[in-house]
Coordinates of C-alpha atoms and ligand atoms in Angstrom, one line a residue:
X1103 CA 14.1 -8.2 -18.8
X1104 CA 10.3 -7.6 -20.0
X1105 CA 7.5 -10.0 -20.3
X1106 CA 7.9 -10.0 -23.9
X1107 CA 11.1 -12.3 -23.4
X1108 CA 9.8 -15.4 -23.6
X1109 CA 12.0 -16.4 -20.4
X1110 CA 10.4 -16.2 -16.7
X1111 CA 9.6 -12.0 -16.2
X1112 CA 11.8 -10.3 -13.4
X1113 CA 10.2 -7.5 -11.8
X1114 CA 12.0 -4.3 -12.8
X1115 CA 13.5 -3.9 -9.5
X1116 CA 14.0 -4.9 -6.1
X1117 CA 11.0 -2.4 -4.5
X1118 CA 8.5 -3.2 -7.2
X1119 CA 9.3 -7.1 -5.0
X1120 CA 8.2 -5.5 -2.0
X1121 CA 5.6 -3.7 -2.9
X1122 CA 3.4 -6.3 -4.9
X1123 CA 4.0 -8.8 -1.7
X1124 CA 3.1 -6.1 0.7
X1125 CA 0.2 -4.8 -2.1
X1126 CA -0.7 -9.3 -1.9
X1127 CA -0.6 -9.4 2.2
X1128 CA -2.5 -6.1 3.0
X1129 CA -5.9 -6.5 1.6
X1130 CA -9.2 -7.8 3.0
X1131 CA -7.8 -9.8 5.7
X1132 CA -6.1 -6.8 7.2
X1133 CA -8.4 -4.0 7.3
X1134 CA -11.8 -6.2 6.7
X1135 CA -11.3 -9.5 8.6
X1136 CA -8.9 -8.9 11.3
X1137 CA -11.2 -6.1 13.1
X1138 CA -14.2 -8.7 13.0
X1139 CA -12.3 -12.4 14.3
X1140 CA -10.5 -10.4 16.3
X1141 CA -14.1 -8.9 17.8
X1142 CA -15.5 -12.4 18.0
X1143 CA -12.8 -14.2 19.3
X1144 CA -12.4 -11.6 22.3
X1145 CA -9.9 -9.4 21.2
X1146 CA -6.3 -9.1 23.1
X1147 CA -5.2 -12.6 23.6
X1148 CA -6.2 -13.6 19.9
X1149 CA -4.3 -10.8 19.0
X1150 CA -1.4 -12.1 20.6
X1151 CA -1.8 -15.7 19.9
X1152 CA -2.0 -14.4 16.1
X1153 CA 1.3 -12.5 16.3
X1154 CA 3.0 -15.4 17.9
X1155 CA 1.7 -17.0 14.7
X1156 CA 3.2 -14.7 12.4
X1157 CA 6.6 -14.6 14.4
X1158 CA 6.7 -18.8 14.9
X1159 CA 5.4 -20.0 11.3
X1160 CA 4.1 -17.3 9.1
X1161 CA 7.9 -15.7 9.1
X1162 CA 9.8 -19.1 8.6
X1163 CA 7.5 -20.6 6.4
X1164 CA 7.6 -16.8 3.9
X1165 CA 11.3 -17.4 3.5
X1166 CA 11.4 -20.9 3.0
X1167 CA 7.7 -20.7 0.5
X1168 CA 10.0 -17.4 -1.4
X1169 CA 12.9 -19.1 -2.2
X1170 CA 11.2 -22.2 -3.3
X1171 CA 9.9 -19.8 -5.8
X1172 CA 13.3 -18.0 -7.0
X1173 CA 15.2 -21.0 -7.1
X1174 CA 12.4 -23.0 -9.3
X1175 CA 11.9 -19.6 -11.6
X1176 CA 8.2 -20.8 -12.5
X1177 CA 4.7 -20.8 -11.4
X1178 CA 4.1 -23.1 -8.1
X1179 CA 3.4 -26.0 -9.6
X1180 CA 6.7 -26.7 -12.0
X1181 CA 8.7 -24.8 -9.0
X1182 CA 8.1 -27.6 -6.8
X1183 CA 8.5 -30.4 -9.5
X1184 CA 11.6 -28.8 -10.8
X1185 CA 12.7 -29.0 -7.0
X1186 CA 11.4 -32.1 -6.3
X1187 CA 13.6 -33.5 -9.2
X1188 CA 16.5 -32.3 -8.2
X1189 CA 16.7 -33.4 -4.9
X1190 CA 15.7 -36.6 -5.9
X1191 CA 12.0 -37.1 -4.2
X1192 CA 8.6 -37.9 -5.3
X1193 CA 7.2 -36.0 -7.8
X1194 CA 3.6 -35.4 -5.9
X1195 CA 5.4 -32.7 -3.9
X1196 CA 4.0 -30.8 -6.8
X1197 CA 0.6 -31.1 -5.1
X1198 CA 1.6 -27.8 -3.1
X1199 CA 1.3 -26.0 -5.8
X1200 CA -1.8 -27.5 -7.5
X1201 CA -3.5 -26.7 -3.9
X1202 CA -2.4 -23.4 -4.0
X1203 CA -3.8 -22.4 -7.3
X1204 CA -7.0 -24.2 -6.3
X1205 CA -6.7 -22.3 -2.7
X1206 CA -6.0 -19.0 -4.6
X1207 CA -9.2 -19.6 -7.1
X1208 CA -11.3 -20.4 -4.0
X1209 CA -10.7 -17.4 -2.3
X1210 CA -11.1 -14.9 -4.7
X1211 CA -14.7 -16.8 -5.3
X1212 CA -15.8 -15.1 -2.3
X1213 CA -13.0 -12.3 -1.6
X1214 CA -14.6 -10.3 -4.8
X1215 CA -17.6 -9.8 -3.3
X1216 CA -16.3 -8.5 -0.1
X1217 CA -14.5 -5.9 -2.2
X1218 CA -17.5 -5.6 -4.3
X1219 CA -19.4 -4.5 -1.4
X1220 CA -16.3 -2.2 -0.5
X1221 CA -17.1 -0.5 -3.8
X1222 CA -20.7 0.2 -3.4
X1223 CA -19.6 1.7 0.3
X1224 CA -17.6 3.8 -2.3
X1225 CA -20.6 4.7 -3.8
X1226 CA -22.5 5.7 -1.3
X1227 CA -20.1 8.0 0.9
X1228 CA -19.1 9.7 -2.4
X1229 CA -22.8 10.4 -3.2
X1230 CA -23.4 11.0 0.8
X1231 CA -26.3 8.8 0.7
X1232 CA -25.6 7.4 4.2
X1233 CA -24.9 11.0 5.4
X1234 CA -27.3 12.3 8.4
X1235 CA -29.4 9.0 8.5
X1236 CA -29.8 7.6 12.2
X1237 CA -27.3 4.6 13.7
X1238 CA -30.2 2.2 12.7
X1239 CA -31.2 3.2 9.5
X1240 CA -27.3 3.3 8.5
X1241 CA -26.3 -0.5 9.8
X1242 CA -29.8 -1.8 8.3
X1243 CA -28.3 -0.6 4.9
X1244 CA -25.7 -3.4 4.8
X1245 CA -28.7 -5.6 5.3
X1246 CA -30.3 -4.0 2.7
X1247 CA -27.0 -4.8 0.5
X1248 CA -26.8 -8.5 1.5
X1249 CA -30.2 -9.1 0.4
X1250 CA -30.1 -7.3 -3.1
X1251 CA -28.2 -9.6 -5.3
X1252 CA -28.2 -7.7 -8.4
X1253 CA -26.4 -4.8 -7.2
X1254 CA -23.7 -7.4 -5.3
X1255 CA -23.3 -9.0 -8.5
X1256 CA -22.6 -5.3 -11.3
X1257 CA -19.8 -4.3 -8.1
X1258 CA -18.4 -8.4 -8.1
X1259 CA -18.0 -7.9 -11.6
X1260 CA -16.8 -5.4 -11.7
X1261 CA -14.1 -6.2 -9.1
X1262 CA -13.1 -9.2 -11.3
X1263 CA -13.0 -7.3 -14.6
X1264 CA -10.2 -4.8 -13.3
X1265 CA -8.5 -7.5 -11.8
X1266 CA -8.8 -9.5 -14.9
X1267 CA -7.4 -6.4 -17.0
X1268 CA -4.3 -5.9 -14.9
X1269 CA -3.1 -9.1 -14.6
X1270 CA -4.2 -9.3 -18.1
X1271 CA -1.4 -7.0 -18.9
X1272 CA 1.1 -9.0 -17.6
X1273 CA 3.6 -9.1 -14.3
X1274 CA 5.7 -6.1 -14.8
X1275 CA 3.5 -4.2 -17.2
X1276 CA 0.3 -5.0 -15.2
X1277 CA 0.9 -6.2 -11.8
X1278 CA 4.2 -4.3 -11.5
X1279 CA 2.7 -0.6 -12.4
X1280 CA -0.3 -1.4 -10.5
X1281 CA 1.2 -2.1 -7.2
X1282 CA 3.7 1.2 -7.6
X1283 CA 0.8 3.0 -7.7
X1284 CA -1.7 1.8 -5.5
X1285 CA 0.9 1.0 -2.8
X1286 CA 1.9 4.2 -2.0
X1287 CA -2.0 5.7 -1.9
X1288 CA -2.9 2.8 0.4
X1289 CA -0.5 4.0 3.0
X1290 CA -1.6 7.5 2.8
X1291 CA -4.7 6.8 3.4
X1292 CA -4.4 4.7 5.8
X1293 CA -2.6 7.4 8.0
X1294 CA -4.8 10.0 6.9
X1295 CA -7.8 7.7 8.7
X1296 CA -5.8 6.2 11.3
X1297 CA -5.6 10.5 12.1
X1298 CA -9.8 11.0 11.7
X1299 CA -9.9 8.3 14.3
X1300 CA -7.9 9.5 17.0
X1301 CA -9.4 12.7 16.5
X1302 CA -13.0 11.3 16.8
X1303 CA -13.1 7.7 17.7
X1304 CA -12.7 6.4 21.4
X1305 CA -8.9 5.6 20.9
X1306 CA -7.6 4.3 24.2
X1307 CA -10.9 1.9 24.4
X1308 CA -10.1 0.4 20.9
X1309 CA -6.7 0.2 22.0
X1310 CA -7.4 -1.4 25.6
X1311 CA -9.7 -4.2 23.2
X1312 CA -6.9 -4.7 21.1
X1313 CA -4.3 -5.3 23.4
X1314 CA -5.5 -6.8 26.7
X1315 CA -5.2 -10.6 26.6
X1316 CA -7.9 -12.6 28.5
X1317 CA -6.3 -16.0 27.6
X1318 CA -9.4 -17.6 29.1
X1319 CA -11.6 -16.7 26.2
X1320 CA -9.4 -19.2 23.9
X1321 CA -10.3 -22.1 22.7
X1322 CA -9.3 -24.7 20.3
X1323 CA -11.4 -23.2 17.7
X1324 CA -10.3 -19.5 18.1
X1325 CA -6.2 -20.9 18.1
X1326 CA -7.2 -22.3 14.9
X1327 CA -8.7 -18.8 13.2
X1328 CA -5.5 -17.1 14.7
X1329 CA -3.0 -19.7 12.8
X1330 CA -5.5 -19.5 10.0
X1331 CA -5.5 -16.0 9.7
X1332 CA -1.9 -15.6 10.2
X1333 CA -1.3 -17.6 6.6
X1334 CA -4.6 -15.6 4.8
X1335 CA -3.0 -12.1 6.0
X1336 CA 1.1 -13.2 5.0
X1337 CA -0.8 -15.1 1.8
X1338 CA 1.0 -17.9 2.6
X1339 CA 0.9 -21.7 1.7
X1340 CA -0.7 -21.2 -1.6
X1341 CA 1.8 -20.1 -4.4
X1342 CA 1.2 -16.2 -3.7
X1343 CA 4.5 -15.7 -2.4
X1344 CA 5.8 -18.4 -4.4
X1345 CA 5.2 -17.7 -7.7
X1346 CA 5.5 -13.5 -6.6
X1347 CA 9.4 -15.1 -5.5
X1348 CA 9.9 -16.2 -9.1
X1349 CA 9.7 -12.7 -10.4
X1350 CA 12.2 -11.8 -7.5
X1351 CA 16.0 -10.4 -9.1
X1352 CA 18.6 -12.8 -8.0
X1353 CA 20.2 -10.2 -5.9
X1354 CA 17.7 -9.3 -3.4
X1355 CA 17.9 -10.6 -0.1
X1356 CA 15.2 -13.4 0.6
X1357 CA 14.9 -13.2 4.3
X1358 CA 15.3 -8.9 4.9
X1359 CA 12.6 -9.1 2.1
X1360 CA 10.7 -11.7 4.0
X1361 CA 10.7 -9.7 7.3
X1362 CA 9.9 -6.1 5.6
X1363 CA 6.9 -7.7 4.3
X1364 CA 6.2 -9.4 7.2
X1365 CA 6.4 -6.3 9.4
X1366 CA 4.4 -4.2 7.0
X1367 CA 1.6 -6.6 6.8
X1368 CA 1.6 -6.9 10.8
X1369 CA 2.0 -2.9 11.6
X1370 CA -1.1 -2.4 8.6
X1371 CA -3.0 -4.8 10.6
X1372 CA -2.6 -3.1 13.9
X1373 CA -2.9 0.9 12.4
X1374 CA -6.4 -0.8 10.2
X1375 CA -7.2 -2.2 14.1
X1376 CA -6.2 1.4 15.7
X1377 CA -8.1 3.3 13.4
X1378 CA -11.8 0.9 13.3
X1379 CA -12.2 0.0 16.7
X1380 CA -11.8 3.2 18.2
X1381 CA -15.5 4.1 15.7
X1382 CA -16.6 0.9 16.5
X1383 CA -16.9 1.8 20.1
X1384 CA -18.1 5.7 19.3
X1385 CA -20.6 4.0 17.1
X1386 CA -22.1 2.5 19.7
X1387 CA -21.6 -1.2 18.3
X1388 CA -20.1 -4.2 19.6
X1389 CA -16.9 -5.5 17.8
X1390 CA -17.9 -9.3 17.1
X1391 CA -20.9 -8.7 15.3
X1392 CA -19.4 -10.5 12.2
X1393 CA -18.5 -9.7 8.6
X1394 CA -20.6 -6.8 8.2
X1395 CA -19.0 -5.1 11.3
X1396 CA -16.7 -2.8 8.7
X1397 CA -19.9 -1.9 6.5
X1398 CA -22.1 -0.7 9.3
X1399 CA -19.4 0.8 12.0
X1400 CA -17.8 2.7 9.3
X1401 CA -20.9 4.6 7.7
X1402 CA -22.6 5.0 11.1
X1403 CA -19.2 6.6 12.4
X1404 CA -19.5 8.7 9.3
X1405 CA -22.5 9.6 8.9
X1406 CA -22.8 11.9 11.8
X1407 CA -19.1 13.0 12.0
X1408 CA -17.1 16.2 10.2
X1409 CA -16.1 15.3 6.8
X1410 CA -17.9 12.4 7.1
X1411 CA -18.6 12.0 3.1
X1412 CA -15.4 12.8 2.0
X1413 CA -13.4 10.4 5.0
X1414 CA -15.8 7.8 4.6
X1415 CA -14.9 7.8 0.6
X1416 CA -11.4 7.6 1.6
X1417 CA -12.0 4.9 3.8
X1418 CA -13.6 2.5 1.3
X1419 CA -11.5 3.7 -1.7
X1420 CA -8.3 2.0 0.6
X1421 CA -10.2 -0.7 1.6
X1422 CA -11.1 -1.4 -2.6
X1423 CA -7.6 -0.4 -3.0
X1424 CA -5.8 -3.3 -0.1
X1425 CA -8.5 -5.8 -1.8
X1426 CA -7.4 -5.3 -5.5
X1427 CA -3.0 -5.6 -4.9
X1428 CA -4.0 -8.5 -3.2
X1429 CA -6.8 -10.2 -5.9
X1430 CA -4.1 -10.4 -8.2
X1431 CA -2.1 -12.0 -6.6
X1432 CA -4.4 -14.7 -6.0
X1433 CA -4.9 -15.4 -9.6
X1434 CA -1.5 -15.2 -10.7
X1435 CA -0.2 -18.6 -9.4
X1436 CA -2.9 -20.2 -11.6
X1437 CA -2.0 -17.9 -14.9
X1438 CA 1.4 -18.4 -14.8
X1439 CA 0.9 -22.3 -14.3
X1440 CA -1.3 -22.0 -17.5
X1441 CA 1.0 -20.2 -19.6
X1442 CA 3.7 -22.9 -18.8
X1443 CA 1.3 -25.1 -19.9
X1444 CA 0.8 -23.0 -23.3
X1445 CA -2.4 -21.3 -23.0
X1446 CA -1.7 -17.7 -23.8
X1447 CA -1.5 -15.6 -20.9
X1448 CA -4.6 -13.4 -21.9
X1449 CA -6.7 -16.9 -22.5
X1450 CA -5.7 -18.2 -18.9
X1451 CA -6.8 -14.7 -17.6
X1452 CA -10.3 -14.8 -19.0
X1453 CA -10.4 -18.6 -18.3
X1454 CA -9.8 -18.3 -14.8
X1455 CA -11.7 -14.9 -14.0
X1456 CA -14.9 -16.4 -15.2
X1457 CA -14.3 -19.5 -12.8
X1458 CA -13.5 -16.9 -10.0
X1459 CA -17.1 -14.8 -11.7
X1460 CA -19.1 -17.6 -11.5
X1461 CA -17.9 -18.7 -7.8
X1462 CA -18.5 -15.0 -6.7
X1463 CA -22.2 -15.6 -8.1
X1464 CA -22.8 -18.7 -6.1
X1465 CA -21.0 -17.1 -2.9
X1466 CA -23.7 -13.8 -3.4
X1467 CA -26.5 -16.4 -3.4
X1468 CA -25.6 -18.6 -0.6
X1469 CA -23.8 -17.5 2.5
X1470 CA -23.0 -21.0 3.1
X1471 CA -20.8 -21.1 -0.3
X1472 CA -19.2 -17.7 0.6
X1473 CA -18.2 -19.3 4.3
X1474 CA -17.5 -22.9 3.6
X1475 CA -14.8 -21.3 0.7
X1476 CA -13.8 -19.1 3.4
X1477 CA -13.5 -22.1 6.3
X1478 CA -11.8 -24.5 4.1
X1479 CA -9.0 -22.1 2.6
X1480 CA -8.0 -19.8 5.2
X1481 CA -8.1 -22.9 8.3
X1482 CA -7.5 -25.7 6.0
X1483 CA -5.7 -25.5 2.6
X1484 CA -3.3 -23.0 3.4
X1485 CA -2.0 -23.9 6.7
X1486 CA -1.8 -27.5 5.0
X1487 CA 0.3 -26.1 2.2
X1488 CA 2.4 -23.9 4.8
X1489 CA 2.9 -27.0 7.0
X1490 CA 3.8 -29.0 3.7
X1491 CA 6.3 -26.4 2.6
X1492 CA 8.2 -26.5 6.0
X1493 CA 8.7 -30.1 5.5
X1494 CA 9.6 -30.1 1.9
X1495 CA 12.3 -27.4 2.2
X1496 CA 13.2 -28.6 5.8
X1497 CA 13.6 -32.3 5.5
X1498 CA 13.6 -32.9 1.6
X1499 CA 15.5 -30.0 -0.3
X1500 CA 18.9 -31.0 1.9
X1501 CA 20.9 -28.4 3.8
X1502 CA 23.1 -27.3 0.8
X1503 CA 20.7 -26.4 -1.5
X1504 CA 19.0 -24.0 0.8
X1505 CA 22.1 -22.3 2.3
X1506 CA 22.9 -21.2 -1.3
X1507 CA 19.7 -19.6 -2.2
X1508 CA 19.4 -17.7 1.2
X1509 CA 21.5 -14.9 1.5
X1510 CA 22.0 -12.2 3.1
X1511 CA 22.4 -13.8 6.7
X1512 CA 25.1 -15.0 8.5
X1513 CA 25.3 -19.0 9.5
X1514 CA 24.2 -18.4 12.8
X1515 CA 21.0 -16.9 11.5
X1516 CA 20.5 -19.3 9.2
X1517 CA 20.5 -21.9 11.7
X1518 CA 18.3 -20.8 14.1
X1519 CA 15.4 -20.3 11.2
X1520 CA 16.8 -23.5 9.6
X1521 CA 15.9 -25.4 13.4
X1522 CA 12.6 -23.7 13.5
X1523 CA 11.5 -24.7 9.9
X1524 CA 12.1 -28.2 10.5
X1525 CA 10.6 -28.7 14.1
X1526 CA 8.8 -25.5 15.8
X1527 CA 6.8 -25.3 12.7
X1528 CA 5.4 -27.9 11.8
X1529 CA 4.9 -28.9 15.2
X1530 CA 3.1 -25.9 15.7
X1531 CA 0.8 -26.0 12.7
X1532 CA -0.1 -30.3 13.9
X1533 CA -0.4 -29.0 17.7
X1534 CA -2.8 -26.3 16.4
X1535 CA -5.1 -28.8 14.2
X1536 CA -5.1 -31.0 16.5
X1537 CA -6.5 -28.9 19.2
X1538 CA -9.2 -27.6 16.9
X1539 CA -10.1 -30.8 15.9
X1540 CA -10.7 -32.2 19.7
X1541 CA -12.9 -29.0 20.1
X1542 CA -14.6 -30.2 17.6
X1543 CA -15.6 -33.9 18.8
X1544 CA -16.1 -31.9 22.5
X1545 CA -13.1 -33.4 23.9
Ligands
LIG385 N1 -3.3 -11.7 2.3 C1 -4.6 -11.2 1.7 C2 -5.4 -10.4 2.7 O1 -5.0 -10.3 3.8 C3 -5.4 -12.4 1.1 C4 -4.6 -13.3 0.3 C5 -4.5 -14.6 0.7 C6 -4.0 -12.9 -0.9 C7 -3.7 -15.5 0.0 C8 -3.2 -13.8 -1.6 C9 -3.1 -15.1 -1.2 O2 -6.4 -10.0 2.4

């Protein structure tokens, strides 16, 4: 089946599945994100409180927000009506899928300029203009970035246009092609680094951060970036995975696909974490110093090392590379809820890139815009939609109607995620905002 059917597109087969989910989970959260909460938040034990996360809700809720998608065969929002329907509840269930495309929107208002800046870093390695300078000199060059809005603004559009073109193209013609490609350089390149930095990074200390828990440096507020993070890295609870299930062929095994993505995502994470804190400690810098810890570790580390121009391209050409399989994915809930709606597919595109354009602008101005979109989405929409997804397909959809569409497991199997969608997740996800919410008042 092709796009130019005018039934739902199919991606052309069952690899093309796991690569654009992998290509939507691996981006700026991974190899951007990750290395800098986990910094602030004190490394190990946030680490392990955000893989308990990805084991306890991200997992269930992936297989539960996936089928949701195959079974309904559309965009998030008719998905969930369509479902909603059938089992005979209230047709505001639907507002899952309305928050996700407005979640998806938000995020790529500020997630285009943080690839944006990955381009310029681009730039500059490929032209070695950070090559040689002193530690100081190379970190006040971010600064230099923040502050310089034009530039910011020719990479953000930039970012969007591309994005804009291959989704543009359509899911298996666009997004389909893009991700067999890109997918495939991403994890080269990632090894190729993840190499450079055991040769010349201060491995065993970036690996001693990483994985030795101090649970007394948790708080409320840090449990709440871990669950938070562990929906914005599995692009969960917002449509993504969704509306990415829809394209899914009939055959292919919900939960093993579920998992491989899930385990990709996780083991990118930890090679992205194995590969920059190492240079962040031979750079000299500490590892919570925020988000421009990747754009002034990384170009310090390369200025003064062997190869440094050519790694330090590779470096930011992945990082552009994670960023863009995973923009579109955040527009496509929206497009493909416009095109059932009867806008063309290329008038949705340009419709909703400009929104996304003009958000990025207003996110380059104000750093409050670019972290008030990123507070709200990542800590609130989308563990909100995940939560409201467990319910949905736990207590609404009936036990029937969800044995059929998951297959690939035996009963037993079933059951056990079956229990933990209905009662360790969403307990989890209410536990968790509660105890972020009492930090908040100081109790
Ligand atoms: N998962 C992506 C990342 O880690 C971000 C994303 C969130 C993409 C939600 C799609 C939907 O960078």
């Amino acid at each position: 089946m092709s796009d130019s059917t005018a039934s739902h597109p199919i991606w052309s087969n069952r690899l093309t599945y796991i690569l654009a989910t992998t290509g939507a989970a691996v981006g700026l959260g991974n190899i951007w994100k990750f290395p800098y909460i986990a910094g602030e938040n004190g490394g190990g034990a946030f680490v392990l409180m955000y893989l308990l996360c990805i084991l306890l809700l991200g997992i269930p809720i992936m297989v539960a927000e996936v089928m949701l998608g195959r079974k309904g065969r559309a965009n998030p929002v008719h998905a969930m009506l369509t479902q909603a329907r059938s089992a005979g509840v209230s047709k505001g269930w639907s507002l899952i899928g309305i928050m996700g495309v407005a979640a998806g929107i938000m995020i790529l208002m500020y997630y285009s300029v943080v690839a944006g800046w990955s381009l310029e870093y681009v730039f500059q390695s490929a032209t070695s203009s950070y090559i040689g300078k002193s530690p100081t000199d190379v970190a006040a060059g971010f600064g230099v970035l923040a502050q310089d809005t034009t530039r910011q603004l020719i990479w953000h559009s930039a970012f969007i246009s591309v994005t804009a073109f291959i989704v543009g193209l359509g899911v298996t013609r666009g997004i389909g092609n893009a991700v067999n490609i890109l997918m495939p350089m991403l994890f080269m390149l990632l090894l190729l680094l993840l190499w450079y930095a055991y040769n010349n990074g201060e491995f065993m200390r970036g690996l001693t951060f990483m994985f030795s828990a101090d649970f007394s440096k948790l708080t409320g507020a840090s449990l709440l970036t871990a669950m938070g993070h562990a929906f914005f890295t599995l692009s969960l609870g917002m449509g993504t995975v969704m509306v990415y299930g829809s394209y899914m062929p009939e055959s292919q095994s919900i939960p093993s696909a579920s998992v491989t993505v899930a385990f990709l995502d996780t083991l990118i994470a930890l090679v992205a974490g194995m590969a920059i804190f190492p240079l962040v400690f031979a750079s000299g810098l500490e590892p919570g110093s925020g988000p421009g810890l990747l754009f002034e570790t990384l170009p310090i580390a390369f200025s003064d090392m062997w190869g440094g121009a050519f790694f330090g391209t590779g470096f930011f050409v992945l990082v552009s590379i994670a960023a863009l399989s995973s923009s579109i994915s955040l527009i496509e809930p929206g497009i493909a809820w416009l095109e059932k709606l009867g806008i063309t597919r290329i008038k949705a595109t340009v419709g909703l890139a400009l929104l996304c354009w003009i958000g990025g602008v207003a996110s380059i101005y104000s750093a409050d815009v670019f972290s008030t979109l990123d507070y709200l989405t990542a800590n609130i929409m989308l563990p909100l939609g995940g939560l409201l997804i467990a319910l949905f397909v736990g207590w609404r959809l009936g036990y029937t109607r969800v044995r059929k569409e998951i297959t690939g497991v035996s009963n037993g199997l079933f059951n056990i995620w079956f229990v933990v969608l209905r009662f360790i997740t969403p307990i989890g996800v209410i536990v968790v905002f509660y105890e972020s919410i009492k930090g908040l008042f100081g109790a």
